[in-house]
Structure formats: structure tokens, C-alpha cells
Coordinates of N, CA and C in Angstrom, one line a residue:
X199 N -71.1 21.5 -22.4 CA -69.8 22.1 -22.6 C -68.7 21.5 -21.7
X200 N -68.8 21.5 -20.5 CA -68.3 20.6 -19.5 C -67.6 19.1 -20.0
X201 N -68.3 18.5 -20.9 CA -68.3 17.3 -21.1 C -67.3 16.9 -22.3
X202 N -68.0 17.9 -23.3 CA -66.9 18.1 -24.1 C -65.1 18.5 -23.6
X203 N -65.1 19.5 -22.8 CA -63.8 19.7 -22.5 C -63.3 18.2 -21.3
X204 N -63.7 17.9 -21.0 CA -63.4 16.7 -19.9 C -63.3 15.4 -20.7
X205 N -64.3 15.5 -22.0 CA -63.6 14.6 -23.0 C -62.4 14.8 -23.7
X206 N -62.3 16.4 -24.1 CA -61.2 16.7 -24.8 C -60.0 16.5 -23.9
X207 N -60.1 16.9 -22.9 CA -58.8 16.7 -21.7 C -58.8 15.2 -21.4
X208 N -59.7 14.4 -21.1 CA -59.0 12.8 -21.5 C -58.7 12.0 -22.9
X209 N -59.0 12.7 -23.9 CA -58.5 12.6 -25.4 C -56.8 12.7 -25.2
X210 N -56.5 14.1 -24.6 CA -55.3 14.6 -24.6 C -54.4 13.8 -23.1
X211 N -54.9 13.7 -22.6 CA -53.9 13.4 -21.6 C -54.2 11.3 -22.1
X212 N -54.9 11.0 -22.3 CA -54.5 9.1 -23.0 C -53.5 9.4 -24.4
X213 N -53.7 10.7 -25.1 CA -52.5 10.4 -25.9 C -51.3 11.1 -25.4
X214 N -51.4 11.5 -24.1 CA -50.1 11.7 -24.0 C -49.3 10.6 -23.4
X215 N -50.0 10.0 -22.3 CA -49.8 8.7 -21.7 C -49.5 7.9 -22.6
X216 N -49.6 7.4 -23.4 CA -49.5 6.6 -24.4 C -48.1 6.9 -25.6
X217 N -48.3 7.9 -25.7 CA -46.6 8.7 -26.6 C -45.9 8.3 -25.6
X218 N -46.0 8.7 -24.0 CA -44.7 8.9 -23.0 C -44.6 7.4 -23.0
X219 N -45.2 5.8 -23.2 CA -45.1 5.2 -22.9 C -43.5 4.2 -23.5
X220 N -42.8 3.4 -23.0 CA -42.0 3.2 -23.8 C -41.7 1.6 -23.0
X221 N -41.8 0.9 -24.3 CA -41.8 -0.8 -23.9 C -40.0 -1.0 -24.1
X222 N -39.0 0.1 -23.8 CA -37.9 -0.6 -24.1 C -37.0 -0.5 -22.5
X223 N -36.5 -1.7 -22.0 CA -36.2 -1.6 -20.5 C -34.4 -0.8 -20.6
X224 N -34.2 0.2 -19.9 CA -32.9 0.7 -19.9 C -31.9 0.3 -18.6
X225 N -31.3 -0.8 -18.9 CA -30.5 -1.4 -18.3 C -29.2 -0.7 -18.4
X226 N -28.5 -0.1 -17.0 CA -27.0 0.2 -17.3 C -26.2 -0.7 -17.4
X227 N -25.5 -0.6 -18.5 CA -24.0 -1.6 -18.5 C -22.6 -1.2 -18.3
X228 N -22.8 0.0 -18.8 CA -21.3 0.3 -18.2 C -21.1 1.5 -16.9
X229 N -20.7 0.6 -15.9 CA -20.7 1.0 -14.6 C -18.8 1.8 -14.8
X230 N -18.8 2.9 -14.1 CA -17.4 3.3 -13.5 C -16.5 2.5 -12.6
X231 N -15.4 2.9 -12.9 CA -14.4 1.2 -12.2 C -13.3 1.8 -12.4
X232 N -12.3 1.5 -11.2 CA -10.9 2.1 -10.9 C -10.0 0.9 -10.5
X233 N -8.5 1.4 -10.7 CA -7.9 0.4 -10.5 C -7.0 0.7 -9.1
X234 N -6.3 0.1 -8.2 CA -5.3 0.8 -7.4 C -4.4 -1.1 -7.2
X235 N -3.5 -0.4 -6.2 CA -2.4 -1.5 -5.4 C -2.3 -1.4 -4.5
X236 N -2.0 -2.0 -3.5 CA -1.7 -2.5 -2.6 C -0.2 -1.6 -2.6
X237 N 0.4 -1.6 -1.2 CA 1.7 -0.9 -0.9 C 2.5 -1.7 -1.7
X238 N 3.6 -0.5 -2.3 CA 4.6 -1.3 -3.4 C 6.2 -0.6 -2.6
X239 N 7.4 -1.2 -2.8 CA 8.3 -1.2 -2.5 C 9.2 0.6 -3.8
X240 N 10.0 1.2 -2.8 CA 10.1 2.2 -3.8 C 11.4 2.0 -4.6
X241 N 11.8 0.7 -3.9 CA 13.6 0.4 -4.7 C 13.1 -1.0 -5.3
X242 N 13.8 -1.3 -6.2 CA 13.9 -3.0 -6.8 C 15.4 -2.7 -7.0
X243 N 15.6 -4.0 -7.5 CA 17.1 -4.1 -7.9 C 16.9 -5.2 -9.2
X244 N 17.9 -5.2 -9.7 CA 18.3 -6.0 -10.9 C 17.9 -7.3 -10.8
X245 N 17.1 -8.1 -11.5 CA 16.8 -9.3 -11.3 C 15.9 -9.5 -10.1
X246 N 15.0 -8.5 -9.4 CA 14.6 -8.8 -8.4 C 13.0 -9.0 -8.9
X247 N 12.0 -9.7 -8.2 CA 10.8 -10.0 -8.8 C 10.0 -9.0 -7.5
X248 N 8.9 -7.9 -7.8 CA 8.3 -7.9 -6.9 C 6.5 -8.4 -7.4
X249 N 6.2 -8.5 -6.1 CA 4.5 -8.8 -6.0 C 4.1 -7.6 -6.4
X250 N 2.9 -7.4 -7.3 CA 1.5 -6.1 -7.3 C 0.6 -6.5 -7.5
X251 N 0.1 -6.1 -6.3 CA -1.5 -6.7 -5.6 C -2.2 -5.8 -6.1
X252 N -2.8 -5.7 -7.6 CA -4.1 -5.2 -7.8 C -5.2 -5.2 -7.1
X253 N -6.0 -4.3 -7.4 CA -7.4 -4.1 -6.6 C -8.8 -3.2 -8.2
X254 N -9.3 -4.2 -8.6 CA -10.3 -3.8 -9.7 C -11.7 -3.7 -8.8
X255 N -12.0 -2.0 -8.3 CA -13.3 -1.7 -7.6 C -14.1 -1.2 -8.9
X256 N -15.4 -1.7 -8.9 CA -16.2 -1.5 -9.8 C -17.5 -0.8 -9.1
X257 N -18.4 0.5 -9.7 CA -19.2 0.8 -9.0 C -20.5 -0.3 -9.4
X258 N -20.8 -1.0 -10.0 CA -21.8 -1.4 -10.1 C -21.5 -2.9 -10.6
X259 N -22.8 -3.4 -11.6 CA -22.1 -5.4 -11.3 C -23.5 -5.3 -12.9
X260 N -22.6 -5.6 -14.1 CA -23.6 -5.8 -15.0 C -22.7 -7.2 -15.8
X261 N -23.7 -8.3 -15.7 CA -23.5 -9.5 -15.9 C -22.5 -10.2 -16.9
X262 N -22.5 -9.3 -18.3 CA -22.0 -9.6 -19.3 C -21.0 -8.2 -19.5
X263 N -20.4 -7.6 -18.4 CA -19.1 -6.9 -18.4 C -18.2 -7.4 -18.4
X264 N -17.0 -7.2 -19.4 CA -15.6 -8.2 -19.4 C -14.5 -7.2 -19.3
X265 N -13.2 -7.6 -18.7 CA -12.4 -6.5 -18.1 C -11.0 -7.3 -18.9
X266 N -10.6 -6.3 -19.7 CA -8.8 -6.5 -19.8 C -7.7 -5.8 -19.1
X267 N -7.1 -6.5 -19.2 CA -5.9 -5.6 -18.4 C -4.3 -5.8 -19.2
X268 N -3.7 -5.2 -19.6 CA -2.8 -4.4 -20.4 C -1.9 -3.7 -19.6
X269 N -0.2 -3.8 -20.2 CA 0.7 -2.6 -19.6 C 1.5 -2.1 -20.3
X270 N 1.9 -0.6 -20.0 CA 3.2 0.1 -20.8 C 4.5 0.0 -20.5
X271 N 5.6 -0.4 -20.6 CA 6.8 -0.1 -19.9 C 7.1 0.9 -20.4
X272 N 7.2 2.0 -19.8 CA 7.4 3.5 -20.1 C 8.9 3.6 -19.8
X273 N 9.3 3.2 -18.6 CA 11.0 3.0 -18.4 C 11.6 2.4 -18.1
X274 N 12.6 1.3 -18.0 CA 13.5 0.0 -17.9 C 12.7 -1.1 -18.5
X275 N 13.2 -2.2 -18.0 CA 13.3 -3.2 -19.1 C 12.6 -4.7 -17.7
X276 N 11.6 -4.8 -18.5 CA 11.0 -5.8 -17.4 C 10.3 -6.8 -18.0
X277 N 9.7 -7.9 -16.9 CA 8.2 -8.2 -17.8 C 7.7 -9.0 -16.3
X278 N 6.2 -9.1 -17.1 CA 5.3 -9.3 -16.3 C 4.4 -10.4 -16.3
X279 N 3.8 -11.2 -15.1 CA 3.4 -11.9 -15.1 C 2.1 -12.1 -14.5
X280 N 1.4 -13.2 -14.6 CA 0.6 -13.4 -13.6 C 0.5 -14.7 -11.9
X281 N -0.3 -14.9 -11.5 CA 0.3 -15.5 -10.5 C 0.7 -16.9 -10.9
X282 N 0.3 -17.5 -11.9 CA 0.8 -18.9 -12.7 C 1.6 -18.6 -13.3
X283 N 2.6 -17.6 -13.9 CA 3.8 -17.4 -14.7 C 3.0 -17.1 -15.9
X284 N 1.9 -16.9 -16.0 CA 2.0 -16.5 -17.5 C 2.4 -15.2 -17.6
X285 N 2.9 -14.7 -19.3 CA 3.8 -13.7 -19.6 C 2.4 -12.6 -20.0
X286 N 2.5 -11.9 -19.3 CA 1.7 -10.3 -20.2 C 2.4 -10.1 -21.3
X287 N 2.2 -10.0 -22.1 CA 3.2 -9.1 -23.4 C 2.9 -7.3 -23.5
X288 N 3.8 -6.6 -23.2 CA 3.5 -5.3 -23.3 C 2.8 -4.7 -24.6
X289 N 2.0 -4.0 -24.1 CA 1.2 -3.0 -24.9 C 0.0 -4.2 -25.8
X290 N -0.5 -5.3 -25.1 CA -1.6 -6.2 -25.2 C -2.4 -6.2 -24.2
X291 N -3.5 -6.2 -25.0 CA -4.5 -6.8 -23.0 C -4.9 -8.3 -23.1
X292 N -4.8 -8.6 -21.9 CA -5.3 -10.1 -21.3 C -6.7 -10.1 -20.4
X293 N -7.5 -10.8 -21.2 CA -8.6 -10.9 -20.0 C -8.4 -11.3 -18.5
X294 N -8.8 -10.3 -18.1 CA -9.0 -11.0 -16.7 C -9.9 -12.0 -16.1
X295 N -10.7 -12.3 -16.9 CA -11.4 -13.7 -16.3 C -10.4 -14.7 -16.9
X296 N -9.6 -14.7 -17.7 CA -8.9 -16.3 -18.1 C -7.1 -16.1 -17.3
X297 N -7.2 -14.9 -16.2 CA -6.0 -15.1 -15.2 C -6.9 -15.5 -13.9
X298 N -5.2 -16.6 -13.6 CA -5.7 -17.3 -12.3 C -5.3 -16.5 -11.1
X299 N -6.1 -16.9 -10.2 CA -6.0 -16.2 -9.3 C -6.9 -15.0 -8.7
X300 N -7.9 -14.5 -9.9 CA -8.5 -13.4 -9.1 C -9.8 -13.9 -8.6
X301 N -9.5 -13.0 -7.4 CA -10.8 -13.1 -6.2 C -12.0 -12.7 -6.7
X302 N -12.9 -13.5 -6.9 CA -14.4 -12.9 -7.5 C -15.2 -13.3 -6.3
X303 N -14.4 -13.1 -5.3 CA -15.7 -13.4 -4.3 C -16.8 -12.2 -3.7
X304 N -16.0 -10.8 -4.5 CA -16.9 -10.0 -4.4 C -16.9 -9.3 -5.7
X305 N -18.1 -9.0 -6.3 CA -17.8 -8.9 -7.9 C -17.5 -7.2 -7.9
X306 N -17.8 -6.8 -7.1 CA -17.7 -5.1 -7.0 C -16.4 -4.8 -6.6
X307 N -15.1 -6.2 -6.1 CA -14.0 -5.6 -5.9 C -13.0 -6.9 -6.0
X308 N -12.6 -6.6 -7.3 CA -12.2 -8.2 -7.4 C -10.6 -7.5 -7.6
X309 N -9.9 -9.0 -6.7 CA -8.0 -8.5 -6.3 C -7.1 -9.6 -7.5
X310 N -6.5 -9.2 -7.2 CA -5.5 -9.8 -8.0 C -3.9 -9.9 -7.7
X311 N -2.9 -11.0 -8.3 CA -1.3 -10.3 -8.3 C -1.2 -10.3 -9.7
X312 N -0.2 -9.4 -9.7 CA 0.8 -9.5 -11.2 C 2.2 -9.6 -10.5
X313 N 3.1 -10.0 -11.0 CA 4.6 -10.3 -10.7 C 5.5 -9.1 -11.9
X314 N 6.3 -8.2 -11.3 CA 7.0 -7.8 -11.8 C 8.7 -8.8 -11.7
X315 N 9.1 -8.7 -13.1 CA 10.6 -9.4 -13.2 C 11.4 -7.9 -13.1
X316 N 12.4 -7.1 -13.0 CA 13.1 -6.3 -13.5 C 14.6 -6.5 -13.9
X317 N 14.5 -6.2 -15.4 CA 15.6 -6.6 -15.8 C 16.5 -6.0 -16.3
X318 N 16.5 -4.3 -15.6 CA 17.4 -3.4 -15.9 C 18.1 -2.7 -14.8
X319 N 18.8 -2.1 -15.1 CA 19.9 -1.1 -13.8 C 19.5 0.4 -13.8
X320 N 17.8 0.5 -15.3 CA 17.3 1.7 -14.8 C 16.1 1.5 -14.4
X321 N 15.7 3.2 -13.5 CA 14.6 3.4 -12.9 C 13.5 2.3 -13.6
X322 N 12.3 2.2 -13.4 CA 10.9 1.8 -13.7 C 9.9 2.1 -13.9
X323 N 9.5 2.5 -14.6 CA 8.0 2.9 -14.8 C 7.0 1.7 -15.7
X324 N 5.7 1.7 -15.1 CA 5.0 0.8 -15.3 C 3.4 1.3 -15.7
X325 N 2.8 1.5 -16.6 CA 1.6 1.9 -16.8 C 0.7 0.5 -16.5
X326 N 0.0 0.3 -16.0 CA -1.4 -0.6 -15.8 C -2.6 -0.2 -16.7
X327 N -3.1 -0.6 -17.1 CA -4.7 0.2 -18.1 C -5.4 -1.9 -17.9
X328 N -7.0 -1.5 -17.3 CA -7.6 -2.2 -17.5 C -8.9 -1.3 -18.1
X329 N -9.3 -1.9 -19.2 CA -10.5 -1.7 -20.2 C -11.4 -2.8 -20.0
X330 N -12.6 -2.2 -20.0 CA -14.2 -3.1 -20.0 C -14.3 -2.8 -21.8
X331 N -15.4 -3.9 -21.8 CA -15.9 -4.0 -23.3 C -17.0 -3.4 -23.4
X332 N -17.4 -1.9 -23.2 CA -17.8 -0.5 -23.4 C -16.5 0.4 -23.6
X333 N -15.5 0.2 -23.4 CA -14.8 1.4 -23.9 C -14.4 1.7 -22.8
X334 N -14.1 1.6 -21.6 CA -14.0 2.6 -20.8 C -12.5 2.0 -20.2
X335 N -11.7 3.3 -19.5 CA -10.2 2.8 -18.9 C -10.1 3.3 -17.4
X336 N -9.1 2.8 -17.1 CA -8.6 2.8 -15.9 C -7.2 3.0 -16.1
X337 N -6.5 3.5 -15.3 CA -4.7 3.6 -15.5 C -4.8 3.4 -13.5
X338 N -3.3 2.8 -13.9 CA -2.5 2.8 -12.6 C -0.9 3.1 -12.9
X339 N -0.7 4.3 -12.3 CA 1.2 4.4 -12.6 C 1.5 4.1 -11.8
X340 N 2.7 2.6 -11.9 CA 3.7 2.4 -11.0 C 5.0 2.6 -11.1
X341 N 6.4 3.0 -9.9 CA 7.4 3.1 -10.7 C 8.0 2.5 -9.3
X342 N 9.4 2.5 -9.6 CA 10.4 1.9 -8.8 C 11.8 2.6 -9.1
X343 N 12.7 2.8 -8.1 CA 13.7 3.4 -8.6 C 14.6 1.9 -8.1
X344 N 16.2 2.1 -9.3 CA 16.9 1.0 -9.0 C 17.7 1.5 -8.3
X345 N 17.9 1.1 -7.3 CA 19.0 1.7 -5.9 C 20.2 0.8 -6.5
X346 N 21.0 0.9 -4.8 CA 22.1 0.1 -4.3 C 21.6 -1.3 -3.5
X347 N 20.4 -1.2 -3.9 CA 19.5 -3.1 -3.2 C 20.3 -4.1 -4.5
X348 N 20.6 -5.5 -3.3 CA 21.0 -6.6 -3.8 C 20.2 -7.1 -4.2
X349 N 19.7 -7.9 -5.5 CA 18.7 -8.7 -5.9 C 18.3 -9.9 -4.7
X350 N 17.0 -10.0 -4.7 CA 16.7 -11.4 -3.9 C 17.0 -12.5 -4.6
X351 N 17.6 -13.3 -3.5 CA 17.5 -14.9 -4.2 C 16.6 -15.7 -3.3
X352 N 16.0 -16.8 -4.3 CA 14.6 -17.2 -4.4 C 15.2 -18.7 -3.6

């Protein structure tokens, strides 16, 4: 009787071992990731270009993650660049691996600039959205008010 149940109980526990087993490896790929800046100036003026020193902190590092980055002009009239002059076009994303300039010397916190131009006499508002290829977003709101500042000359 013994033997029987100590068979039956290893019958039952190898098929359960074996149901619980699973040959498929679960790798995470899409890690959480935020965007911020660097201190930004609270006035621009007409024609004035400022620096924004992005900062893309990622919680984790999965090999074949790709990040775009995209923006809204929500208020005045601007455009944007990167640190080689190329043009962002509003409400597109641009990969960030094929902009020059960012820092991948750490992959969990990679920097960047964008160049703002401004080319109006009103306030600014600027939406930032970088997206990975899982779906996932990030926003940064930046804004600027247009004072009585004289534009810089370069």
C-alpha cells in the first residue's frame, strides 16, 4: 500500500514538473524611460536660438530597443534642430540613433542637444515625446515666455 501511494505521488508530482516546465526564455524588452532637461532659460526673444540639453534615462538596456523623438509646437512659431542643423519637422519622429551628437557612453542615460530657433513675438510652448518601438512614451513640456530680451547675435 505504501508503495503504491509513493508511486502514485511520484506519477503526480513528474507530471506536474513536467506541465510546469516551459522551454520558452522571457526576456524583458520594454524597460520604462523618461525624458527631462537640463536648466532652460524662462524668456527667449525673437530670432533667438536656445540650447536643450535633453537627458533620455532608461530603466533597463534591451539590445534591439530603438527610441524616436518627435515634437508639438503647441504655441508660437519655431523650429528645431539638432546639434548638426538638421530640421525636426513638427509632429514627426526622428530616430535617435541617426542624430549626431548623443552620448551613448552610458546606455541607461543617454544626453543630447536640440536647438530651439524662435520665430515669433508669442509665448512658446514646446511638447518633446520620445517613443521606443514597443509603444511606450515619454513627454517633456517646455515653454518660454517672449519678454522685452533683445535677440542674440551670433
Amino acid at each position: 500500500m505504501v508503495k503504491t501511494i509513493a508511486a502514485g505521488c511520484t506519477v503526480l508530482l513528474t507530471a506536474l514538473a513536467l506541465w510546469a516546465c516551459n522551454d520558452k526564455i522571457d526576456v524583458k524588452q520594454a524597460y520604462p524611460f523618461r525624458l527631462t532637461s537640463w536648466h532652460l532659460p524662462e524668456e527667449i526673444a525673437e530670432g533667438e536660438n536656445v540650447e536643450i540639453r535633453l537627458t533620455l534615462t532608461r530603466e533597463g538596456d534591451f539590445h534591439d530597443a530603438e527610441y524616436y523623438i518627435g515634437y508639438i509646437q503647441m504655441k508660437g512659431k519655431g523650429e528645431v534642430t539638432d546639434d548638426e542643423g538638421t530640421l525636426l519637422v513638427n509632429r514627426e519622429f526622428h530616430a535617435l540613433n541617426d542624430m549626431v551628437g548623443v552620448d551613448r557612453s552610458d546606455p541607461l542615460c543617454q544626453e543630447f542637444t536640440l536647438w530651439y530657433h524662435n520665430l515669433s513675438d508669442k509665448n512658446v510652448e514646446i511638447q518633446f515625446i520620445v517613443q521606443d518601438n514597443f509603444g511606450q512614451q515619454a513627454e517633456l513640456a517646455v515653454s518660454f515666455d517672449v519678454g522685452r530680451k533683445e535677440p542674440q547675435t551670433e
